[in-house]
CSV table of C-alpha atoms and ligand atoms in Angstrom, one decimal:
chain,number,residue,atom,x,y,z
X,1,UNK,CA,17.2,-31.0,-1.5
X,2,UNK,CA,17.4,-33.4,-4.3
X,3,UNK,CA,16.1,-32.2,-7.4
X,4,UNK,CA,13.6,-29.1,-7.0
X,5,UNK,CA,12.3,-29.3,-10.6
X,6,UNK,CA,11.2,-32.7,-10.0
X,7,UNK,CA,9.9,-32.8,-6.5
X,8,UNK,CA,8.4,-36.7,-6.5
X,9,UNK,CA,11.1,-38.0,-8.6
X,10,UNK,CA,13.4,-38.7,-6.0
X,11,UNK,CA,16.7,-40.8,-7.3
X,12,UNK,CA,17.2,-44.3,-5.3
X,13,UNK,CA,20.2,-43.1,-4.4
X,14,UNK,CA,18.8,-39.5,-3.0
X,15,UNK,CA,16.0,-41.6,-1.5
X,16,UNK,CA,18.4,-44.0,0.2
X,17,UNK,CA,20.9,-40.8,1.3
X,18,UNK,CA,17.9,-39.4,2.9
X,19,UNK,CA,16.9,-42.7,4.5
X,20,UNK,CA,19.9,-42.6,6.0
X,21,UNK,CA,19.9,-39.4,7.9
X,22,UNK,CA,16.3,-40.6,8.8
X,23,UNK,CA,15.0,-40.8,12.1
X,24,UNK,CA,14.0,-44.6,12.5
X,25,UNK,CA,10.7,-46.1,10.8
X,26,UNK,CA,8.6,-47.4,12.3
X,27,UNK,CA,6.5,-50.6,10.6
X,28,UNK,CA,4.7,-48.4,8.8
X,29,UNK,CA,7.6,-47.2,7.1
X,30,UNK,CA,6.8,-43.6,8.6
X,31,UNK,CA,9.7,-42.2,10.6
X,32,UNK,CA,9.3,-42.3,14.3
X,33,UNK,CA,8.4,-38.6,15.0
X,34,UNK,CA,9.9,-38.7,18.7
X,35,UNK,CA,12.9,-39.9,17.8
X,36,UNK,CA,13.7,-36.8,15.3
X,37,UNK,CA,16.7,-34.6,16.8
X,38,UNK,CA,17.2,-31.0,16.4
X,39,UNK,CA,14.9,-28.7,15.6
X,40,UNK,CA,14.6,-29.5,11.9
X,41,UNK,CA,14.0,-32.1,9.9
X,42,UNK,CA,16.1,-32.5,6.2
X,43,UNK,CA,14.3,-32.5,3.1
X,44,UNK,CA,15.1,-35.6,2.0
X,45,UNK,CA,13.2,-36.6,5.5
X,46,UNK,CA,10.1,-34.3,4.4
X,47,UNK,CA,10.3,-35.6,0.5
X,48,UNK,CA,10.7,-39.3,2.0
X,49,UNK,CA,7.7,-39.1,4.5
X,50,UNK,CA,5.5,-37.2,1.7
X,51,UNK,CA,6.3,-40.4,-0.9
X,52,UNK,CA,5.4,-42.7,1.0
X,53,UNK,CA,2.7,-41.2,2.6
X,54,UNK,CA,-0.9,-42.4,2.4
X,55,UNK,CA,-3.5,-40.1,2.2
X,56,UNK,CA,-3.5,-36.0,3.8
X,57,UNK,CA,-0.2,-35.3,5.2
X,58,UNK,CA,0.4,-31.9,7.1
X,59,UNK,CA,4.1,-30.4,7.1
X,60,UNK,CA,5.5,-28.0,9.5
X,61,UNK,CA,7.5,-25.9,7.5
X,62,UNK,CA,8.4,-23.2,10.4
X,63,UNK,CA,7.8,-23.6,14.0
X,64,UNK,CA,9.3,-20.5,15.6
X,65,UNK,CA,7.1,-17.8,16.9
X,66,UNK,CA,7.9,-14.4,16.3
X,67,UNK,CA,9.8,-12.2,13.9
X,68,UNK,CA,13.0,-12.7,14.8
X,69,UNK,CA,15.8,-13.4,12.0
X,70,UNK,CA,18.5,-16.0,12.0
X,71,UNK,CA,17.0,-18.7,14.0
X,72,UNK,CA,17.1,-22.2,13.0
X,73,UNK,CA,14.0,-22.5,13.1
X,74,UNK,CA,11.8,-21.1,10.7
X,75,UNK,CA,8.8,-18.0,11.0
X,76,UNK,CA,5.3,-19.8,11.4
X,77,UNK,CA,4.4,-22.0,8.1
X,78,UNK,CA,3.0,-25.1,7.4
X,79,UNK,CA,1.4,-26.8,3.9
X,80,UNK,CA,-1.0,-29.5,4.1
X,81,UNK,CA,-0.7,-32.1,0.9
X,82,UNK,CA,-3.8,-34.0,0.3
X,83,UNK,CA,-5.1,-35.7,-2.5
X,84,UNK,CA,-2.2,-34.0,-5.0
X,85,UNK,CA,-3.3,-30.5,-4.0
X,86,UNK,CA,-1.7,-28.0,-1.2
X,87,UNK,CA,-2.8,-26.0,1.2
X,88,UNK,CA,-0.7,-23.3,2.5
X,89,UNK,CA,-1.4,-21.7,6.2
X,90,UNK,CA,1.0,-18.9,7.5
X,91,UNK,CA,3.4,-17.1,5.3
X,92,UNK,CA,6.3,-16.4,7.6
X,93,UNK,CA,9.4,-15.5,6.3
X,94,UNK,CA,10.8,-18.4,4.9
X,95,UNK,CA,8.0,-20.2,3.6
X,96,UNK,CA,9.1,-19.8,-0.2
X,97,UNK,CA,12.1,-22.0,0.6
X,98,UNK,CA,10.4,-24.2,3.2
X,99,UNK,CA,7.4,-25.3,0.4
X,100,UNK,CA,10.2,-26.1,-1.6
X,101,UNK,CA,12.3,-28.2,0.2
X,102,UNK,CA,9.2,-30.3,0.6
X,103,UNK,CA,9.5,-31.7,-3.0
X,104,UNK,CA,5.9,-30.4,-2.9
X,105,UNK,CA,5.5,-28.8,-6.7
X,106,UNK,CA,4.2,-25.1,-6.9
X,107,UNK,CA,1.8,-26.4,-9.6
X,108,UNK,CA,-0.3,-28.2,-6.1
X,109,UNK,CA,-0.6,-24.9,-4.5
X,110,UNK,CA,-4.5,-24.5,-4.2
X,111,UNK,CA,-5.4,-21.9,-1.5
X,112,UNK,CA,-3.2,-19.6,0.6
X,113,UNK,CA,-4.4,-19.0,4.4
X,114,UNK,CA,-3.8,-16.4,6.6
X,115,UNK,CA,-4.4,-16.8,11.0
X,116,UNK,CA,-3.5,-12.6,11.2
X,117,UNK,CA,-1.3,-9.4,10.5
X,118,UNK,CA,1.8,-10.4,12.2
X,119,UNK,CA,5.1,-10.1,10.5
X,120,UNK,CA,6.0,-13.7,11.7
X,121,UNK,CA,2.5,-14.8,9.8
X,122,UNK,CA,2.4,-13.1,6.9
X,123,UNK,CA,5.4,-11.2,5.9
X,124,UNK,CA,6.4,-13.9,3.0
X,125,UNK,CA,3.1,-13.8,1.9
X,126,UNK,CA,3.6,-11.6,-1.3
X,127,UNK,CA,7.1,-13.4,-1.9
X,128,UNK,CA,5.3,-16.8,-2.3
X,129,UNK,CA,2.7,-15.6,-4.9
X,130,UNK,CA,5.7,-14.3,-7.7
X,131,UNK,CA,8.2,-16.6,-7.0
X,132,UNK,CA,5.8,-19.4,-6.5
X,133,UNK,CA,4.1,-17.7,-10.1
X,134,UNK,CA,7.4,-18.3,-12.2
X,135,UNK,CA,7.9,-21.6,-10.2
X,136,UNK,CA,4.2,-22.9,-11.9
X,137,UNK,CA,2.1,-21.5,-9.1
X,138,UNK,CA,-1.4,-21.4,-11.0
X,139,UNK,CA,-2.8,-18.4,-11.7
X,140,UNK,CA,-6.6,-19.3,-9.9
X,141,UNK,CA,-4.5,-19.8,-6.1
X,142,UNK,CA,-6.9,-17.9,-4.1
X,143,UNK,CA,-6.0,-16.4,-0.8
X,144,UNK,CA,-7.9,-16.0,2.4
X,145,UNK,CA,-7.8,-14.1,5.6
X,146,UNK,CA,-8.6,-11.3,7.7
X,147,UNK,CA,-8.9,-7.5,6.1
X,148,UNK,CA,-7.0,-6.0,4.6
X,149,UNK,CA,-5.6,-8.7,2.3
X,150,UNK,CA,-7.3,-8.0,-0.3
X,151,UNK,CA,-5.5,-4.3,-0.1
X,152,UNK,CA,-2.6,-5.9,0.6
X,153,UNK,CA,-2.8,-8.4,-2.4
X,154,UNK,CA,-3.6,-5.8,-4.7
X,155,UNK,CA,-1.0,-3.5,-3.4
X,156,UNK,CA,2.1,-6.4,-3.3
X,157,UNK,CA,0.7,-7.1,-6.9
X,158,UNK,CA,1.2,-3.3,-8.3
X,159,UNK,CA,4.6,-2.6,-6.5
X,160,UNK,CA,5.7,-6.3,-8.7
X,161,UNK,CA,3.5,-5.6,-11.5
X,162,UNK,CA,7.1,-4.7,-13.9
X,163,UNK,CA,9.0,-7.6,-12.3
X,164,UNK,CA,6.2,-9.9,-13.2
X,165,UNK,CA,6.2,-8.6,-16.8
X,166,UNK,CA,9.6,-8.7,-17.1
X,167,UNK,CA,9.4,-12.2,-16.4
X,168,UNK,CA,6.3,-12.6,-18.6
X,169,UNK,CA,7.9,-11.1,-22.1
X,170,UNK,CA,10.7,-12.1,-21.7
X,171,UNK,CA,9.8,-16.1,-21.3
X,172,UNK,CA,5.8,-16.2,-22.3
X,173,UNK,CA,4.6,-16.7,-19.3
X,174,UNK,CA,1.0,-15.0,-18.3
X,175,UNK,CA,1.7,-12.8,-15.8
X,176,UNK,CA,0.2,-13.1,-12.1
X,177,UNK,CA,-1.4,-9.7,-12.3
X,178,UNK,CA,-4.1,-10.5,-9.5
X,179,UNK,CA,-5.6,-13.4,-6.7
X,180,UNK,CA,-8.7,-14.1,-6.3
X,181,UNK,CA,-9.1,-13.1,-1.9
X,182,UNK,CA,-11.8,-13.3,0.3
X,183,UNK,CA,-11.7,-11.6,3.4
X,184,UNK,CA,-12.9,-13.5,6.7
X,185,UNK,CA,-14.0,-11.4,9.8
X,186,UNK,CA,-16.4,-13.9,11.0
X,187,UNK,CA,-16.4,-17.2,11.8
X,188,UNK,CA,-17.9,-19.7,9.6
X,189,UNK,CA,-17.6,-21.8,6.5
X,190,UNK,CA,-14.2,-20.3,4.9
X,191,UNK,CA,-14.4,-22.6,1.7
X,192,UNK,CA,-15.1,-25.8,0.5
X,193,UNK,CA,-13.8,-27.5,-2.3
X,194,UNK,CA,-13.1,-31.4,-3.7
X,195,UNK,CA,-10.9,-32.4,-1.0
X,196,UNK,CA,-11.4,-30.3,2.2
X,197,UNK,CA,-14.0,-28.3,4.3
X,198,UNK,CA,-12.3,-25.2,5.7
X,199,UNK,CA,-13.7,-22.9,8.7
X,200,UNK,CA,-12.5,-20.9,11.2
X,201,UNK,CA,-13.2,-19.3,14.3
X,202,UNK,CA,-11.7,-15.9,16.1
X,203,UNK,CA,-9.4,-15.9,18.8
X,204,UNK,CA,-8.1,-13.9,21.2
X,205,UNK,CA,-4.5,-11.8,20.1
X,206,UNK,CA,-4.8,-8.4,21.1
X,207,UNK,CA,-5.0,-5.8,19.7
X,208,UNK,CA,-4.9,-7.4,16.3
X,209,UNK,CA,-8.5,-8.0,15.5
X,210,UNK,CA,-9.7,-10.3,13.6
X,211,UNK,CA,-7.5,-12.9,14.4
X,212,UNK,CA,-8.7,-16.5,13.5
X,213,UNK,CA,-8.1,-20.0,14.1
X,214,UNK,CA,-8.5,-22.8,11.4
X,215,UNK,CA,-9.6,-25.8,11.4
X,216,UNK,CA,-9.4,-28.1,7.9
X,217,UNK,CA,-11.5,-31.1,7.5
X,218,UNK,CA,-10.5,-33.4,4.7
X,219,UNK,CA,-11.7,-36.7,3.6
X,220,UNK,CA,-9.8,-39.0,5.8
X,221,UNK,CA,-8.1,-36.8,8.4
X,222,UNK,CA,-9.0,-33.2,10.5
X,223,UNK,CA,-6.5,-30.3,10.7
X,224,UNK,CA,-6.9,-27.6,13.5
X,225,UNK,CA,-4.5,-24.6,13.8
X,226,UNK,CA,-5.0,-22.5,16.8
X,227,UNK,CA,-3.4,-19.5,15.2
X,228,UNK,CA,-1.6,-17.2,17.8
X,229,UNK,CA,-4.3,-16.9,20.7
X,230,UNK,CA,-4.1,-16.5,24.8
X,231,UNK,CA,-5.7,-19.5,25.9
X,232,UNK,CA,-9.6,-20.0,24.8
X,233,UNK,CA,-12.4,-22.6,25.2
X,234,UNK,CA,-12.7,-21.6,21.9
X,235,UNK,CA,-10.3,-23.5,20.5
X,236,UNK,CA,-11.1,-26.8,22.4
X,237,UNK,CA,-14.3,-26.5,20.9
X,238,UNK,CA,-13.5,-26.0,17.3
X,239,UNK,CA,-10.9,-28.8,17.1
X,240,UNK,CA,-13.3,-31.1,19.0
X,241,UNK,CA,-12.7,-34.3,17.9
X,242,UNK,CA,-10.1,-33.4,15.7
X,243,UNK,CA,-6.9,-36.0,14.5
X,244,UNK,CA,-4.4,-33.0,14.8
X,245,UNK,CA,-4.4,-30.0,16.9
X,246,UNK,CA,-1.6,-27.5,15.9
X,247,UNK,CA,-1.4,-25.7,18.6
X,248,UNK,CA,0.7,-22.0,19.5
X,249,UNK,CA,3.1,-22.7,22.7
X,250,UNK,CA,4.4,-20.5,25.2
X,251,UNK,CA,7.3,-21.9,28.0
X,252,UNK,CA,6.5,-18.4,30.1
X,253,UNK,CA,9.6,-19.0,32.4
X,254,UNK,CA,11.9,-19.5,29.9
X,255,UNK,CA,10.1,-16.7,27.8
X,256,UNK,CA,11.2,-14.5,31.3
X,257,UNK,CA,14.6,-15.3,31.2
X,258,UNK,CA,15.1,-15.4,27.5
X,259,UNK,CA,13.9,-11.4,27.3
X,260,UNK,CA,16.0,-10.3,30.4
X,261,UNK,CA,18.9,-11.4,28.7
X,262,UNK,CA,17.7,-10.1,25.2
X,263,UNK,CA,17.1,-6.6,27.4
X,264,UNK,CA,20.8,-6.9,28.9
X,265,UNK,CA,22.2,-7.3,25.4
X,266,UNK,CA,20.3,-3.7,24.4
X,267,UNK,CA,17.5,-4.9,22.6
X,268,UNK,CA,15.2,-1.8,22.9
X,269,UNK,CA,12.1,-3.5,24.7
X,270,UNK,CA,10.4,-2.8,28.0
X,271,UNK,CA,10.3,-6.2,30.3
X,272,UNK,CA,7.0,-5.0,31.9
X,273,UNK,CA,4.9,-4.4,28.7
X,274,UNK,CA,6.7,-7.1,26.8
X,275,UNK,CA,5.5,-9.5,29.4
X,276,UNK,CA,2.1,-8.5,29.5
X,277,UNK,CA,2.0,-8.9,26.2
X,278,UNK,CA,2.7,-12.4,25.8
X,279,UNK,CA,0.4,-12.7,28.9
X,280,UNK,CA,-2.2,-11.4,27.0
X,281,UNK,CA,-1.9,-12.8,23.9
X,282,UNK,CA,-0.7,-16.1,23.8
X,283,UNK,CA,-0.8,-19.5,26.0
X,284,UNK,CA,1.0,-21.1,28.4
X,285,UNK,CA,1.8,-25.1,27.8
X,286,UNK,CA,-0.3,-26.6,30.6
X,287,UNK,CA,-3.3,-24.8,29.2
X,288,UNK,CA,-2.4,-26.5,25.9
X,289,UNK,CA,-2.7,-29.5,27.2
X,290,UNK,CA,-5.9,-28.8,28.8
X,291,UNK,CA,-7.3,-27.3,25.8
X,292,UNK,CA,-6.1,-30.1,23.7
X,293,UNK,CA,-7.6,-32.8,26.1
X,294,UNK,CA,-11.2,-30.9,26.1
X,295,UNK,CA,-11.1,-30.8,22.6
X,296,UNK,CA,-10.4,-34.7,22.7
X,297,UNK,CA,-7.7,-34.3,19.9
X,298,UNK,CA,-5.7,-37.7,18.6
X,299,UNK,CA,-2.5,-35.8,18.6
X,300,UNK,CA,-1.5,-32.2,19.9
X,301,UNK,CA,1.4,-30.5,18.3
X,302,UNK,CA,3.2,-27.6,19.5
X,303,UNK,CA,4.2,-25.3,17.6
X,304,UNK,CA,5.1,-21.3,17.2
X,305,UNK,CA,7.6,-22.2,19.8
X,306,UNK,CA,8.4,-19.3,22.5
X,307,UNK,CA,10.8,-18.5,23.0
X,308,UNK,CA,12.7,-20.4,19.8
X,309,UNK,CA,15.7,-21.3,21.4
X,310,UNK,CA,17.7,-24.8,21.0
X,311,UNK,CA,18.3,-25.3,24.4
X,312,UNK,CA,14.8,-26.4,25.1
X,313,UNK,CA,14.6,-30.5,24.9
X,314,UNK,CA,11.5,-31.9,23.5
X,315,UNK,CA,10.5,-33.1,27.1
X,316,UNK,CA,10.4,-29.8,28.8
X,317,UNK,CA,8.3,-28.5,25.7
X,318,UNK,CA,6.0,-31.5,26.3
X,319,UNK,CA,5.6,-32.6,30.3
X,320,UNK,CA,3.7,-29.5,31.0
X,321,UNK,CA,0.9,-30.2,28.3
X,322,UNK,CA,1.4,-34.0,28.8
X,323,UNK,CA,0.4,-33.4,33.0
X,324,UNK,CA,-3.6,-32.7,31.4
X,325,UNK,CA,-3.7,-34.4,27.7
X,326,UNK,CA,-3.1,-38.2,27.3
X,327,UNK,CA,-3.0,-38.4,23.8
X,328,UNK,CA,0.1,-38.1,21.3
X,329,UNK,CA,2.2,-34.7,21.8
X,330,UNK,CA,4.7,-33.8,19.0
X,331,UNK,CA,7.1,-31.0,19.4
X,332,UNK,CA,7.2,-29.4,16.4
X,333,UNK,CA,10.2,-29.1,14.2
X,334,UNK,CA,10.6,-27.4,10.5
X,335,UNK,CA,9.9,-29.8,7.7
X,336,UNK,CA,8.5,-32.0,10.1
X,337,UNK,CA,5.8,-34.2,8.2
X,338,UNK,CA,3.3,-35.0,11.0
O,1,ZN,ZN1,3.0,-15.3,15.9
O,2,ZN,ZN1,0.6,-12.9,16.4
């Protein structure tokens, strides 16, 4: 990245360097999201697109599902920039790094969101809040999601409390000493403020209960997240009518093949129970595409890719969705701004 202390200020030249790498514009001077290799956008891409962008802009800042290590692409994150203020949904690990490669400034970061208690959803959750603190994070973010995070919040809070105040002595800073959370177990109204209406639903992801999908309605464009869910009419009807459905993607046979190989390399899981897990608990692309075309979304992105391996190309990701929804379909890639 450029400059992180000065996140819009991008130098001509950085700008131009960035340009370069770029996937092509289109008129619009937006880059043409299909023509984006790899599975990961640069930041000078990300910074680029958010500068020139007009009105709410969401960014993918990880796209892999599961907590798995040493990918190149990300634990499940994204941050939604509208109106000068941030929205943060999904803390997987690398979020902290991911926010800041956008350019985005910790100062924006409004609200913190939460789908459910997986590692690969919430594990950098308690990272973000002190780093992001001595990085300008202000001290009214509030956080939201299933029980407990307001335990948890507290909890992460006490076990930082001296790291904080080291921090705070030693450079005057007010310390982050706690975070205003409310717990959501039902679905509803989640908040409200001057730039979006949030609610959410709750999904199907056994056994972790609640589990919820989001959906964030903003001035001039609608968000929905389907969180991590096995496939539910649920979710067509929440995002109905929606600009952008993020939805969770499973490629089963290449989930099959990816795990018998994991199991012949001694990772310690059972192919039987692992598999009926993801049966159970997440959703296969076609039904994406189904869902997404019931739901009547403008564009469907998949995302919490599974398995998260390179060797996927965009077009096997997207033909089974694309065989039931007729809209746009973006695969998803870290720092993608969509
Ligand atoms: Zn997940
Ligand atoms: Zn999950």
């Amino acid at each position: 990245m450029n400059d992180p202390a000065s996140p819009f200020g991008l130098s001509r030249r950085g700008l131009l360097a960035g340009l370069a790498a770029a996937p092509a514009l289109a008129a619009s001077g937006e880059p043409v999201l299909a023509q984006a290799a790899g599975p990961r956008w640069t930041p000078q891409q990300a910074q680029a697109a958010l500068k020139d962008a007009k009105g709410t802009k969401l960014v993918l800042l990880g796209t892999a599902a599961g907590p798995v290590p040493g990918r190149t692409r990300e634990m499940t994150s994204h941050v939604m920039l509208s109106n000068g203020a941030a929205y943060v949904l999904d803390c997987g690990m690398g979020v902290t790094n991911q926010y800041a490669r956008t350019g985005i400034p910790f100062s924006a970061l409004k609200s913190i969101f939460i789908t459910h208690h997986h590692a690969d959803h919430n594990i950098e959750y308690g990272p973000l809040l002190i780093v992001g603190w001595i990085q300008g994070l202000p001290l009214g973010v509030r956080a939201f999601g299933p029980p407990p995070l307001r335990q948890m919040t507290d909890d992460f809070l006490r076990a930082y409390r001296q790291t904080v105040e080291f921090w705070a002595e030693d450079l005057k800073m007010t310390p982050l000493t706690s975070v205003g959370v409310q717990e959501i177990s039902a679905p509803g109204v989640v908040m409200q403020d001057d730039n979006v209406k949030v609610s959410a639903i709750l999904v199907e992801h056994p056994p972790v209960k609640p589990a919820l999908a989001y959906r964030f309605d903003f001035k001039d464009r609608s968000i929905a997240f389907s969180g991590d869910t096995a496939p539910l009419e649920a979710v067509a009807v929440m995002a109905k009518g929606a600009d952008v459905l993020v939805h969770e993607t499973m490629y089963l046979e290449a989930v099959e093949t990816y795990i018998k190989d994991q199991i012949a390399k001694g990772r310690p899981v059972k192919f039987e129970p692992f598999m009926a897990h993801m049966k159970a608990d997440h959703t296969p692309i076609e039904d994406i595409g189904r869902i997404a075309q019931k739901a009547g979304v403008k564009t469907l992105v998949l995302s919490h890719l599974t398995p998260a391996i390179d060797s996927i190309s965009d077009d096997t990701w997207r033909a089974p969705a694309a065989k039931h929804f007729k809209g746009e379909i973006i695969v998803g890639k870290d720092l993608m701004v969509v």
